């Protein structure tokens, strides 16, 4: 029997879309999702909540630079319009327009929220168009997203990856006296949860964060009847910060989020600031809210998740969608494509070109080398190169871009030095591109893997009193709560010492250079040592220390060589970073790369020590995560040339 067409019912205060599979009700004219009826359940959303606290678009904004905070605003439309209505499709618009009388009270944006239902589709789509007109005042946008609050009596199992899914606490468990807040409000110790098996665990929504590149499907499962509700994001083009920017997914509520813009794991650098006189328009989405069900008898925890992943792949392959009605969302034939090959030239590793295996290659708005990780106003288009370095970036919006890349296993950022202009239907063949990673001489020693993460370093077991059982014996063991406190327990009086050739970075290099706790609310900076031996020192040559950081939070990195009291230090980064990745269990935030010139006069034949000091110490969450450290010797070719003269 063919699926029935999409029906639209308009009432005074509500609008209902129904395709015979799922029925979605929205408030009129606000455009808040008040009900999702499916598979015999009258409403998948939390019926205990007010109607405007079930399924909504929201944002955080401010009139001046206020860091990452601001005014929280659930976006409520003031005008409802039917854009498309036929048997195949319904598209609804809920708009809120701004005028100068609202200055200081509402974010200066015109916002058009769209909701789409298709025939035969087990779910619905949503996207929105945000526009700031040139004559409007300045503001900044700290966050925007879609949030869905599901029924706590139905949805108890959350899944966001094959190895990150579990039965979750109830929202009641997070409130005193059942829950005890820890170092910050998001982290709660379950003291007396309704489900006794969860007693003694920690719940924290940041333990379920995810890189943009992996954040495609997540959601919740109800086991009776077996029903899943999933948030599917088929493209990251409208998300800020590139492929390794982290965002929230689903967490206790039960809540599921479609995050478009946030400062999480980055800080104020990822908060777009719009000047008076700045014209801006952006389409966020569409994203898909998918519902599925299972026959009694099969294990719904397996089958519904597997089905959601299949549906995610279908959505990804259907991108860009052909059905959104807005002209601001270009279809595939209005977009362009870029392909090519990325090779690496590093003569200290190979005389031949090296294929950029697994490189992240992307088009981002024009900016300095590496600026894509802080870009948060427009669109980015990323792909992963194959083992031979070949890449193809498809369905790019028209406009001017820089082509950027970074390659796991190599430091630094690549940027093609000519602007790439994308036009409708264009096919741009870049041919072979060559990236020469920063290097001035041969590797004398190295610590870690250059992959923009600190995951390869030593991540301790959590305090047994603060465990999330999901992350026991898990590759993401860094997501446990309170790991920053373990450093003081391991190094109560003296700091970490790493001996090149003897120490093992996976066991002997703590994943974050954090502060040491001295007394209650008192902390001190730390100085780590790298000890190494030089058989000889070239007095005419130059030595280089490469320091790649995976994250920094209100920190300063000072470098000294063979004299821990040298003043001033040989190098200081100055105060850097607002990632908060230590507190948020992130293992990486924004990437920093430094080169420190070490005069040969500071080195000696035999034993040497590099001192890495992080002196800022007002909080347990200040610190640095290293990605990779390398000491380079003098350039051999230069020495040979000098000797030949």
Coordinates of C-alpha atoms in Angstrom, one line a residue:
X1 CA 0.0 0.0 0.0
X2 CA 1.6 3.3 -1.0
X3 CA 2.1 5.9 1.7
X4 CA -0.6 8.4 2.1
X5 CA 0.0 12.1 1.2
X6 CA 1.0 14.7 3.7
X7 CA -2.0 16.3 5.4
X8 CA -1.9 19.8 7.0
X9 CA -4.4 20.9 9.7
X10 CA -4.4 24.6 10.7
X11 CA -6.0 25.7 13.9
X12 CA -6.0 29.0 15.8
X13 CA -3.1 28.1 18.1
X14 CA -1.6 25.0 16.5
X15 CA -0.6 23.6 13.1
X16 CA -0.3 19.8 12.5
X17 CA 1.6 17.9 9.8
X18 CA 0.6 14.3 9.3
X19 CA 1.8 11.8 6.7
X20 CA 0.2 8.7 8.2
X21 CA 3.5 7.6 9.8
X22 CA 4.2 10.5 12.1
X23 CA 2.2 13.5 13.3
X24 CA 3.9 16.7 14.3
X25 CA 2.2 19.6 16.0
X26 CA 3.6 23.1 16.2
X27 CA 2.4 26.2 18.0
X28 CA 0.9 28.9 15.8
X29 CA 2.5 31.4 15.1
X30 CA 5.5 30.6 17.4
X31 CA 6.7 27.5 15.6
X32 CA 7.5 25.5 18.7
X33 CA 7.2 21.7 18.3
X34 CA 4.6 20.8 20.9
X35 CA 3.9 17.2 19.9
X36 CA 5.3 14.2 18.0
X37 CA 2.8 11.4 17.8
X38 CA 4.2 8.1 16.6
X39 CA 3.7 4.3 16.8
X40 CA 0.8 4.5 19.3
X41 CA 2.5 7.0 21.6
X42 CA 0.5 10.2 21.8
X43 CA 3.5 12.4 22.3
X44 CA 7.2 11.6 22.3
X45 CA 8.0 15.0 23.8
X46 CA 7.8 15.7 27.5
X47 CA 4.1 16.3 28.2
X48 CA 5.0 17.5 31.8
X49 CA 6.7 20.6 30.2
X50 CA 5.0 23.7 29.1
X51 CA 4.4 23.7 25.3
X52 CA 7.2 26.2 24.7
X53 CA 9.7 23.9 26.4
X54 CA 9.5 20.7 24.2
X55 CA 11.0 21.3 20.8
X56 CA 12.4 24.7 19.9
X57 CA 15.1 26.7 18.2
X58 CA 17.0 28.9 20.6
X59 CA 20.0 31.3 20.7
X60 CA 22.3 33.2 23.1
X61 CA 23.1 36.8 22.1
X62 CA 24.4 40.0 23.5
X63 CA 24.8 43.6 22.4
X64 CA 28.5 43.9 23.4
X65 CA 31.5 41.7 23.8
X66 CA 30.6 39.6 26.8
X67 CA 32.7 36.6 26.3
X68 CA 30.5 33.5 25.6
X69 CA 27.5 34.6 27.7
X70 CA 24.4 36.6 26.9
X71 CA 20.6 36.6 26.8
X72 CA 19.0 33.2 26.2
X73 CA 16.2 33.4 23.7
X74 CA 13.7 30.7 22.7
X75 CA 12.9 31.9 19.1
X76 CA 9.1 32.4 18.8
X77 CA 7.7 33.3 15.5
X78 CA 5.2 36.1 15.1
X79 CA 3.9 35.2 11.6
X80 CA 3.0 31.7 10.2
X81 CA 2.9 30.9 6.5
X82 CA 2.4 27.8 4.4
X83 CA 5.2 27.7 1.9
X84 CA 4.4 24.4 0.2
X85 CA 1.3 22.2 0.6
X86 CA 0.7 19.2 -1.6
X87 CA 0.5 15.4 -1.3
X88 CA 4.3 15.0 -1.5
X89 CA 5.4 17.7 0.8
X90 CA 4.4 20.4 3.3
X91 CA 6.8 23.2 4.2
X92 CA 5.9 25.7 7.0
X93 CA 7.5 29.0 7.8
X94 CA 7.5 30.8 11.2
X95 CA 9.1 34.2 11.0
X96 CA 10.2 36.8 13.5
X97 CA 11.2 40.1 12.0
X98 CA 13.2 42.8 13.8
X99 CA 12.7 46.5 13.9
X100 CA 14.6 49.3 15.7
X101 CA 12.0 49.6 18.4
X102 CA 13.2 46.2 19.7
X103 CA 16.9 47.3 20.0
X104 CA 18.4 45.9 23.2
X105 CA 15.4 43.6 23.8
X106 CA 15.6 41.2 20.8
X107 CA 18.6 40.0 18.8
X108 CA 18.8 42.2 15.6
X109 CA 18.1 39.3 13.2
X110 CA 15.2 38.4 10.9
X111 CA 14.7 34.7 11.6
X112 CA 12.7 32.3 9.4
X113 CA 12.2 28.9 10.9
X114 CA 11.1 26.2 8.4
X115 CA 9.6 22.7 9.1
X116 CA 9.2 20.1 6.3
X117 CA 7.3 16.8 6.1
X118 CA 7.6 14.5 3.1
X119 CA 5.3 11.7 2.0
X120 CA 6.5 8.3 3.3
X121 CA 9.1 9.9 5.6
X122 CA 9.4 8.7 9.2
X123 CA 10.2 12.1 10.6
X124 CA 10.5 15.8 9.7
X125 CA 13.1 18.3 8.7
X126 CA 13.9 21.8 10.1
X127 CA 16.1 24.6 8.9
X128 CA 16.3 28.3 9.5
X129 CA 17.5 31.5 7.7
X130 CA 19.1 34.1 9.9
X131 CA 19.6 37.6 8.5
X132 CA 21.3 40.8 9.8
X133 CA 20.6 43.8 7.7
X134 CA 23.4 46.4 7.0
X135 CA 21.7 49.2 8.9
X136 CA 21.1 47.2 12.1
X137 CA 23.1 47.5 15.3
X138 CA 26.1 45.4 16.3
X139 CA 25.7 42.2 18.3
X140 CA 27.3 38.8 19.0
X141 CA 25.8 35.4 18.8
X142 CA 27.1 33.0 21.4
X143 CA 25.1 29.9 20.5
X144 CA 22.3 28.7 18.4
X145 CA 20.7 25.2 18.2
X146 CA 17.5 23.1 18.2
X147 CA 16.6 21.3 21.4
X148 CA 14.1 18.5 21.9
X149 CA 13.0 17.5 25.4
X150 CA 11.7 13.9 25.3
X151 CA 9.4 12.1 27.8
X152 CA 11.4 10.9 30.8
X153 CA 8.9 8.1 31.5
X154 CA 9.7 6.6 28.0
X155 CA 13.2 7.4 26.9
X156 CA 15.9 6.0 29.1
X157 CA 18.6 4.7 26.7
X158 CA 20.9 7.2 24.8
X159 CA 23.1 6.4 21.9
X160 CA 25.5 8.6 20.0
X161 CA 28.2 6.2 18.8
X162 CA 28.7 2.5 18.6
X163 CA 30.8 2.6 21.8
X164 CA 29.1 5.5 23.5
X165 CA 25.6 4.5 24.5
X166 CA 24.0 3.6 27.8
X167 CA 21.0 3.7 30.1
X168 CA 21.0 7.2 31.4
X169 CA 20.0 8.7 34.8
X170 CA 16.6 10.5 35.1
X171 CA 16.6 14.3 35.4
X172 CA 15.3 13.8 39.0
X173 CA 18.5 12.1 39.8
X174 CA 20.5 15.2 39.1
X175 CA 18.6 17.3 41.7
X176 CA 19.4 17.3 45.5
X177 CA 19.1 15.2 47.5
X178 CA 19.4 12.5 44.8
X179 CA 22.3 14.3 43.1
X180 CA 25.2 16.2 44.5
X181 CA 26.8 19.0 42.3
X182 CA 30.5 18.7 41.8
X183 CA 33.1 21.3 40.7
X184 CA 30.7 22.9 38.3
X185 CA 26.9 22.5 37.9
X186 CA 26.9 20.3 34.8
X187 CA 28.7 17.5 36.7
X188 CA 26.6 15.7 39.3
X189 CA 27.4 12.7 41.6
X190 CA 24.4 10.3 41.7
X191 CA 24.0 9.8 45.5
X192 CA 20.6 8.2 45.6
X193 CA 19.3 7.7 42.1
X194 CA 15.9 6.2 41.3
X195 CA 17.8 3.3 39.5
X196 CA 20.1 2.0 42.3
X197 CA 22.6 0.5 39.8
X198 CA 23.6 4.1 38.9
X199 CA 24.5 5.0 42.5
X200 CA 28.0 6.5 42.8
X201 CA 28.3 7.4 39.1
X202 CA 28.9 10.9 37.7
X203 CA 26.7 12.4 35.1
X204 CA 27.9 15.3 33.0
X205 CA 26.6 16.3 29.5
X206 CA 30.1 17.2 28.3
X207 CA 31.0 13.5 28.6
X208 CA 28.9 13.0 25.4
X209 CA 30.5 15.7 23.3
X210 CA 31.6 14.9 19.8
X211 CA 33.7 16.3 16.9
X212 CA 31.7 17.8 14.1
X213 CA 33.1 15.2 11.7
X214 CA 31.6 12.4 13.8
X215 CA 28.5 14.1 14.9
X216 CA 25.9 12.8 12.4
X217 CA 23.3 10.8 14.4
X218 CA 22.4 10.6 18.1
X219 CA 19.3 10.2 20.1
X220 CA 17.2 8.1 22.5
X221 CA 15.4 4.7 22.7
X222 CA 12.2 3.8 24.4
X223 CA 12.0 0.1 25.0
X224 CA 8.2 -0.2 25.6
X225 CA 7.0 0.1 23.0
X226 CA 10.3 -0.1 21.1
X227 CA 10.7 3.4 19.6
X228 CA 13.7 5.6 18.8
X229 CA 13.9 9.4 18.2
X230 CA 17.1 10.5 16.4
X231 CA 18.7 13.8 15.4
X232 CA 20.5 13.4 12.1
X233 CA 22.8 16.1 10.7
X234 CA 23.7 15.1 7.1
X235 CA 26.3 17.9 6.5
X236 CA 28.6 20.0 8.7
X237 CA 28.7 22.9 6.1
X238 CA 26.7 25.2 8.4
X239 CA 28.5 24.4 11.6
X240 CA 31.4 26.6 12.9
X241 CA 35.0 25.7 13.5
X242 CA 35.7 22.9 11.0
X243 CA 35.8 19.1 11.4
X244 CA 37.3 18.8 14.9
X245 CA 35.2 21.4 16.6
X246 CA 33.4 19.7 19.4
X247 CA 29.7 20.1 20.3
X248 CA 27.2 18.6 22.6
X249 CA 24.9 15.8 21.4
X250 CA 22.3 14.2 23.7
X251 CA 22.2 14.2 27.5
X252 CA 20.1 13.6 30.6
X253 CA 16.7 15.3 30.2
X254 CA 16.2 13.3 28.1
X255 CA 17.4 16.0 25.7
X256 CA 18.7 15.8 22.1
X257 CA 20.4 18.8 20.5
X258 CA 21.2 19.9 17.0
X259 CA 24.1 22.3 17.6
X260 CA 25.0 24.8 15.0
X261 CA 27.1 27.4 16.7
X262 CA 28.8 27.2 20.1
X263 CA 31.9 28.3 22.0
X264 CA 32.3 24.9 23.6
X265 CA 36.0 23.7 23.6
X266 CA 37.1 27.0 22.0
X267 CA 35.9 30.0 23.9
X268 CA 35.2 33.4 22.6
X269 CA 37.1 32.9 19.4
X270 CA 34.1 30.9 18.1
X271 CA 31.6 33.6 19.0
X272 CA 30.7 35.5 15.8
X273 CA 30.8 39.3 16.3
X274 CA 28.7 41.4 13.9
X275 CA 29.4 45.0 13.4
X276 CA 26.9 47.7 12.8
X277 CA 26.8 48.0 9.0
X278 CA 27.6 44.3 8.5
X279 CA 25.2 42.5 6.2
X280 CA 25.0 38.7 7.0
X281 CA 22.7 35.9 6.1
X282 CA 23.1 32.2 6.9
X283 CA 21.1 29.0 6.5
X284 CA 21.4 26.5 9.4
X285 CA 20.3 23.0 8.4
X286 CA 18.2 21.3 7.3
X287 CA 18.6 18.6 9.9
X288 CA 16.3 15.6 10.2
X289 CA 14.4 14.4 13.2
X290 CA 13.9 10.6 12.5
X291 CA 11.6 8.2 14.4
X292 CA 11.8 4.5 14.1
X293 CA 10.2 1.4 15.7
X294 CA 10.9 -2.3 16.1
X295 CA 8.7 -5.4 16.3
X296 CA 8.5 -6.9 19.8
X297 CA 11.1 -9.7 20.1
X298 CA 14.2 -8.1 18.6
X299 CA 16.6 -6.2 20.8
X300 CA 15.6 -2.5 20.2
X301 CA 18.8 -1.2 21.6
X302 CA 20.7 -2.8 18.8
X303 CA 18.2 -2.7 15.9
X304 CA 16.9 0.9 16.4
X305 CA 20.5 2.2 16.6
X306 CA 21.6 0.3 13.5
X307 CA 18.6 1.5 11.6
X308 CA 19.3 5.1 12.6
X309 CA 22.8 4.8 11.3
X310 CA 21.5 3.4 8.0
X311 CA 19.0 6.3 7.8
X312 CA 21.9 8.7 8.5
X313 CA 23.8 7.4 5.6
X314 CA 20.7 7.8 3.3
X315 CA 20.4 11.5 4.5
X316 CA 24.2 12.1 3.9
X317 CA 23.9 10.7 0.4
X318 CA 20.8 12.8 -0.3
X319 CA 22.7 16.0 0.6
X320 CA 22.1 18.7 -0.5
X321 CA 18.4 18.1 -0.3
X322 CA 16.3 18.9 -3.4
X323 CA 13.1 19.7 -1.5
X324 CA 13.7 22.9 0.7
X325 CA 11.7 25.7 -0.9
X326 CA 13.9 28.6 0.2
X327 CA 16.1 30.1 -2.5
X328 CA 18.7 30.7 0.2
X329 CA 19.4 26.9 0.2
X330 CA 21.1 26.1 -3.1
X331 CA 20.4 22.8 -4.8
X332 CA 23.2 20.5 -6.1
X333 CA 23.2 21.9 -9.6
X334 CA 23.7 25.4 -8.1
X335 CA 26.9 24.3 -6.3
X336 CA 30.4 23.4 -7.4
X337 CA 33.0 20.7 -6.9
X338 CA 36.8 20.6 -6.2
X339 CA 39.1 17.7 -6.5
X340 CA 42.9 17.1 -6.4
X341 CA 45.7 15.3 -4.6
X342 CA 47.7 16.5 -1.6
X343 CA 51.3 15.4 -1.3
X344 CA 53.8 16.1 1.4
X345 CA 57.4 17.1 1.0
X346 CA 59.7 16.5 4.0
X347 CA 63.2 15.6 2.9
X348 CA 64.1 14.6 6.4
X349 CA 61.6 11.7 6.1
X350 CA 61.8 10.8 2.5
X351 CA 63.4 11.9 -0.8
X352 CA 60.1 11.2 -2.5
X353 CA 56.8 12.9 -2.1
X354 CA 54.6 11.4 0.6
X355 CA 50.9 10.8 0.1
X356 CA 48.8 12.9 2.5
X357 CA 47.0 9.8 3.7
X358 CA 43.9 10.7 5.7
X359 CA 44.4 14.4 5.4
X360 CA 41.5 16.7 6.2
X361 CA 41.0 19.0 3.2
X362 CA 38.5 21.8 3.2
X363 CA 37.3 25.0 1.7
X364 CA 36.7 27.8 4.2
X365 CA 36.1 31.5 4.0
X366 CA 39.1 33.7 3.2
X367 CA 41.6 34.1 6.1
X368 CA 45.1 33.5 7.3
X369 CA 46.6 30.0 7.4
X370 CA 44.8 27.9 10.0
X371 CA 42.1 30.5 10.5
X372 CA 39.4 28.0 9.6
X373 CA 39.4 26.6 13.2
X374 CA 38.2 30.0 14.4
X375 CA 35.8 30.8 11.5
X376 CA 32.2 31.0 12.7
X377 CA 30.1 33.2 10.4
X378 CA 29.9 31.4 7.1
X379 CA 30.1 27.9 5.5
X380 CA 32.9 25.3 5.4
X381 CA 33.2 22.2 3.2
X382 CA 35.5 19.4 4.4
X383 CA 36.5 15.9 3.2
X384 CA 39.1 13.3 4.1
X385 CA 41.8 12.4 1.5
X386 CA 42.3 8.7 0.6
X387 CA 45.5 6.8 1.3
X388 CA 47.1 8.2 -1.8
X389 CA 46.1 11.8 -0.9
X390 CA 43.3 12.1 -3.5
X391 CA 40.4 14.2 -2.3
X392 CA 37.0 15.4 -3.7
X393 CA 34.9 18.1 -2.1
X394 CA 31.4 18.2 -3.6
X395 CA 28.4 20.5 -3.5
X396 CA 30.2 23.6 -2.4
X397 CA 28.1 26.8 -2.2
X398 CA 29.2 29.5 -4.7
X399 CA 31.7 32.1 -3.5
X400 CA 35.4 32.7 -2.8
X401 CA 37.3 30.3 -0.5
X402 CA 40.8 29.3 0.6
X403 CA 41.7 25.6 0.3
X404 CA 43.1 24.4 3.6
X405 CA 44.4 21.1 4.9
X406 CA 46.0 19.4 7.9
X407 CA 47.5 16.0 7.9
X408 CA 47.6 13.6 10.9
X409 CA 51.2 12.7 11.4
X410 CA 52.5 16.1 10.4
X411 CA 52.5 19.5 12.2
X412 CA 51.0 22.7 10.9
X413 CA 48.4 23.8 8.4
X414 CA 48.4 23.9 4.6
X415 CA 46.8 26.6 2.6
X416 CA 46.7 27.0 -1.2
X417 CA 48.0 30.4 -2.0
X418 CA 45.4 31.3 -4.7
X419 CA 41.7 32.1 -3.9
X420 CA 39.3 29.5 -5.3
X421 CA 36.1 30.9 -6.8
X422 CA 33.2 28.4 -6.8
X423 CA 30.5 29.0 -9.4
X424 CA 27.3 27.0 -10.1
X425 CA 28.1 23.7 -11.7
X426 CA 31.9 24.2 -11.7
X427 CA 34.4 21.3 -11.6
X428 CA 37.8 22.6 -10.3
X429 CA 40.7 20.2 -10.7
X430 CA 43.5 21.3 -8.4
X431 CA 46.0 18.7 -9.7
X432 CA 48.8 17.8 -7.3
X433 CA 49.3 20.1 -4.3
X434 CA 52.4 20.0 -2.2
X435 CA 52.5 20.7 1.5
X436 CA 55.9 21.3 3.2
X437 CA 55.3 21.0 6.9
X438 CA 57.3 23.3 9.2
X439 CA 60.8 21.9 9.6
X440 CA 64.3 23.4 9.8
X441 CA 66.4 20.3 10.5
X442 CA 66.5 16.6 11.4
X443 CA 64.5 15.2 14.3
X444 CA 66.7 14.7 17.4
X445 CA 63.8 13.5 19.5
X446 CA 60.0 13.7 19.6
X447 CA 57.2 13.2 22.1
X448 CA 53.7 12.3 21.1
X449 CA 51.9 12.0 17.7
X450 CA 51.0 15.2 15.7
X451 CA 47.3 14.7 15.4
X452 CA 45.8 17.7 17.3
X453 CA 44.9 15.5 20.3
X454 CA 46.4 14.5 23.6
X455 CA 44.7 11.1 23.6
X456 CA 48.0 9.2 23.1
X457 CA 49.4 10.5 26.4
X458 CA 48.9 9.0 29.9
X459 CA 45.2 9.3 31.0
X460 CA 44.9 8.1 34.6
X461 CA 42.1 6.0 36.0
X462 CA 39.4 8.2 37.6
X463 CA 38.9 8.6 41.3
X464 CA 36.8 5.5 42.1
X465 CA 34.2 7.8 43.7
X466 CA 33.6 9.7 40.5
X467 CA 33.2 7.1 37.7
X468 CA 31.1 7.0 34.6
X469 CA 31.0 3.2 34.0
X470 CA 30.6 3.8 30.2
X471 CA 34.2 5.0 30.0
X472 CA 35.9 2.2 32.0
X473 CA 38.3 0.4 29.7
X474 CA 37.1 2.7 26.9
X475 CA 39.2 4.4 24.2
X476 CA 37.8 7.7 25.4
X477 CA 38.9 7.2 29.0
X478 CA 39.8 10.9 29.1
X479 CA 36.0 11.6 29.4
X480 CA 35.9 10.6 33.0
X481 CA 35.3 13.3 35.6
X482 CA 38.0 14.8 37.8
X483 CA 41.1 13.6 36.0
X484 CA 42.8 17.0 36.6
X485 CA 42.9 16.1 40.3
X486 CA 44.9 13.0 39.7
X487 CA 48.0 15.0 38.7
X488 CA 48.5 16.2 42.3
X489 CA 48.0 12.7 43.6
X490 CA 50.7 11.4 41.2
X491 CA 53.0 14.3 41.7
X492 CA 52.3 15.7 45.2
X493 CA 55.6 17.6 45.6
X494 CA 57.7 17.5 42.5
X495 CA 56.6 17.8 38.8
X496 CA 56.8 15.4 35.9
X497 CA 60.2 14.6 34.5
X498 CA 60.4 12.9 31.1
X499 CA 63.7 11.3 29.9
X500 CA 64.1 11.0 26.2
X501 CA 65.0 7.4 25.2
X502 CA 63.9 6.0 28.6
X503 CA 60.4 7.4 29.3
X504 CA 57.2 6.2 27.4
X505 CA 54.9 9.1 26.5
X506 CA 51.8 6.8 26.8
X507 CA 52.8 6.1 30.5
X508 CA 55.0 8.9 31.6
X509 CA 53.6 12.1 30.0
X510 CA 50.4 13.2 31.8
X511 CA 47.7 14.2 29.3
X512 CA 47.5 17.8 30.5
X513 CA 49.9 20.1 32.2
X514 CA 47.4 21.2 35.0
X515 CA 47.9 23.2 38.2
X516 CA 48.8 21.4 41.5
X517 CA 46.3 21.7 44.3
X518 CA 47.9 22.9 47.5
X519 CA 45.1 23.7 49.9
X520 CA 41.3 24.2 49.4
X521 CA 40.9 26.6 46.5
X522 CA 44.7 27.2 46.3
X523 CA 46.7 26.0 43.3
X524 CA 50.3 26.4 42.0
X525 CA 51.8 26.4 38.5
X526 CA 53.9 23.5 37.4
X527 CA 57.2 23.0 35.6
X528 CA 57.8 19.9 33.6
X529 CA 61.2 18.7 32.5
X530 CA 62.4 17.0 29.4
X531 CA 65.9 15.5 29.9
X532 CA 67.9 14.5 26.8
X533 CA 71.5 13.8 25.8
X534 CA 73.4 15.4 23.0
X535 CA 76.6 13.7 21.9
X536 CA 77.8 16.9 20.4
X537 CA 76.6 20.5 19.9
X538 CA 77.2 22.3 16.7
X539 CA 78.2 25.8 17.8
X540 CA 77.5 27.2 14.3
X541 CA 74.1 25.6 13.9
X542 CA 70.6 26.5 15.1
X543 CA 68.3 24.2 17.1
X544 CA 64.5 24.4 17.0
X545 CA 61.9 23.3 19.5
X546 CA 58.5 22.7 17.9
X547 CA 55.6 22.8 20.4
X548 CA 52.2 21.8 19.1
X549 CA 49.4 22.3 21.6
X550 CA 46.1 20.5 21.4
X551 CA 44.4 22.9 23.9
X552 CA 45.0 25.8 26.3
X553 CA 42.9 27.3 29.0
X554 CA 44.0 30.6 30.5
X555 CA 47.5 29.4 30.3
X556 CA 51.0 30.5 29.6
X557 CA 53.8 28.3 28.2
X558 CA 57.3 29.3 29.2
X559 CA 60.4 27.5 27.9
X560 CA 63.8 27.5 29.5
X561 CA 66.9 25.5 28.6
X562 CA 69.3 24.2 31.2
X563 CA 68.5 27.0 33.7
X564 CA 65.1 26.7 35.4
X565 CA 65.4 30.2 36.8
X566 CA 66.3 32.1 33.6
X567 CA 64.6 35.4 33.6
X568 CA 63.1 36.2 31.2
X569 CA 62.5 32.7 29.8
X570 CA 63.8 31.9 26.4
X571 CA 60.2 31.8 25.1
X572 CA 56.7 32.6 26.5
X573 CA 53.4 32.2 24.7
X574 CA 51.8 34.9 26.7
X575 CA 48.3 34.2 28.1
X576 CA 46.5 31.9 25.7
X577 CA 43.3 29.9 25.4
X578 CA 39.8 29.7 26.6
X579 CA 39.0 26.1 25.5
X580 CA 38.0 24.8 28.9
X581 CA 38.8 21.3 27.5
X582 CA 40.2 20.1 30.8
X583 CA 37.0 20.7 32.7
X584 CA 34.9 19.5 29.7
X585 CA 36.8 16.2 29.2
X586 CA 37.7 17.2 25.7
X587 CA 41.3 16.0 25.1
X588 CA 41.6 18.8 22.5
X589 CA 40.4 22.3 21.8
X590 CA 42.0 24.9 19.5
X591 CA 45.4 24.1 18.0
X592 CA 48.5 26.2 18.7
X593 CA 51.9 25.7 17.0
X594 CA 55.1 27.4 18.3
X595 CA 58.7 27.4 17.1
X596 CA 61.4 28.2 19.7
X597 CA 64.9 29.0 18.5
X598 CA 67.4 27.5 20.9
X599 CA 70.9 29.1 20.5
X600 CA 73.6 26.4 20.6
X601 CA 75.3 28.3 23.4
X602 CA 72.4 27.2 25.7
X603 CA 73.1 23.5 25.0
X604 CA 75.9 21.3 26.2
X605 CA 77.4 18.1 25.2
X606 CA 76.0 15.4 27.4
X607 CA 72.9 15.9 29.6
X608 CA 70.4 18.8 28.8
X609 CA 67.1 19.7 30.3
X610 CA 64.2 21.7 28.8
X611 CA 61.8 23.3 31.3
X612 CA 58.2 23.8 30.4
X613 CA 56.5 26.0 32.9
X614 CA 52.8 26.9 33.1
X615 CA 52.7 29.5 35.9
X616 CA 49.0 30.6 35.8
X617 CA 47.3 29.0 38.8
X618 CA 44.0 30.4 40.0
X619 CA 41.9 27.4 39.0
X620 CA 42.1 23.6 38.7
X621 CA 41.0 23.9 35.1
X622 CA 43.9 26.0 33.8
X623 CA 46.5 24.2 31.8
X624 CA 47.9 23.0 28.5
X625 CA 47.3 19.8 26.5
X626 CA 50.3 19.0 24.3
X627 CA 49.8 17.5 20.9
X628 CA 53.4 16.9 20.0
X629 CA 56.9 18.2 20.8
X630 CA 60.0 17.9 18.6
X631 CA 63.6 19.0 18.9
X632 CA 65.3 19.6 15.5
X633 CA 69.0 19.8 15.0
X634 CA 70.9 22.1 12.6
X635 CA 70.1 21.8 8.9
X636 CA 72.6 19.3 7.6
X637 CA 72.6 20.8 4.1
X638 CA 73.5 24.3 5.4
X639 CA 76.3 22.8 7.4
X640 CA 77.6 20.9 4.4
X641 CA 77.5 24.1 2.3
X642 CA 79.5 26.0 4.9
X643 CA 82.1 23.2 5.2
X644 CA 82.5 23.2 1.5
X645 CA 83.4 26.9 1.3

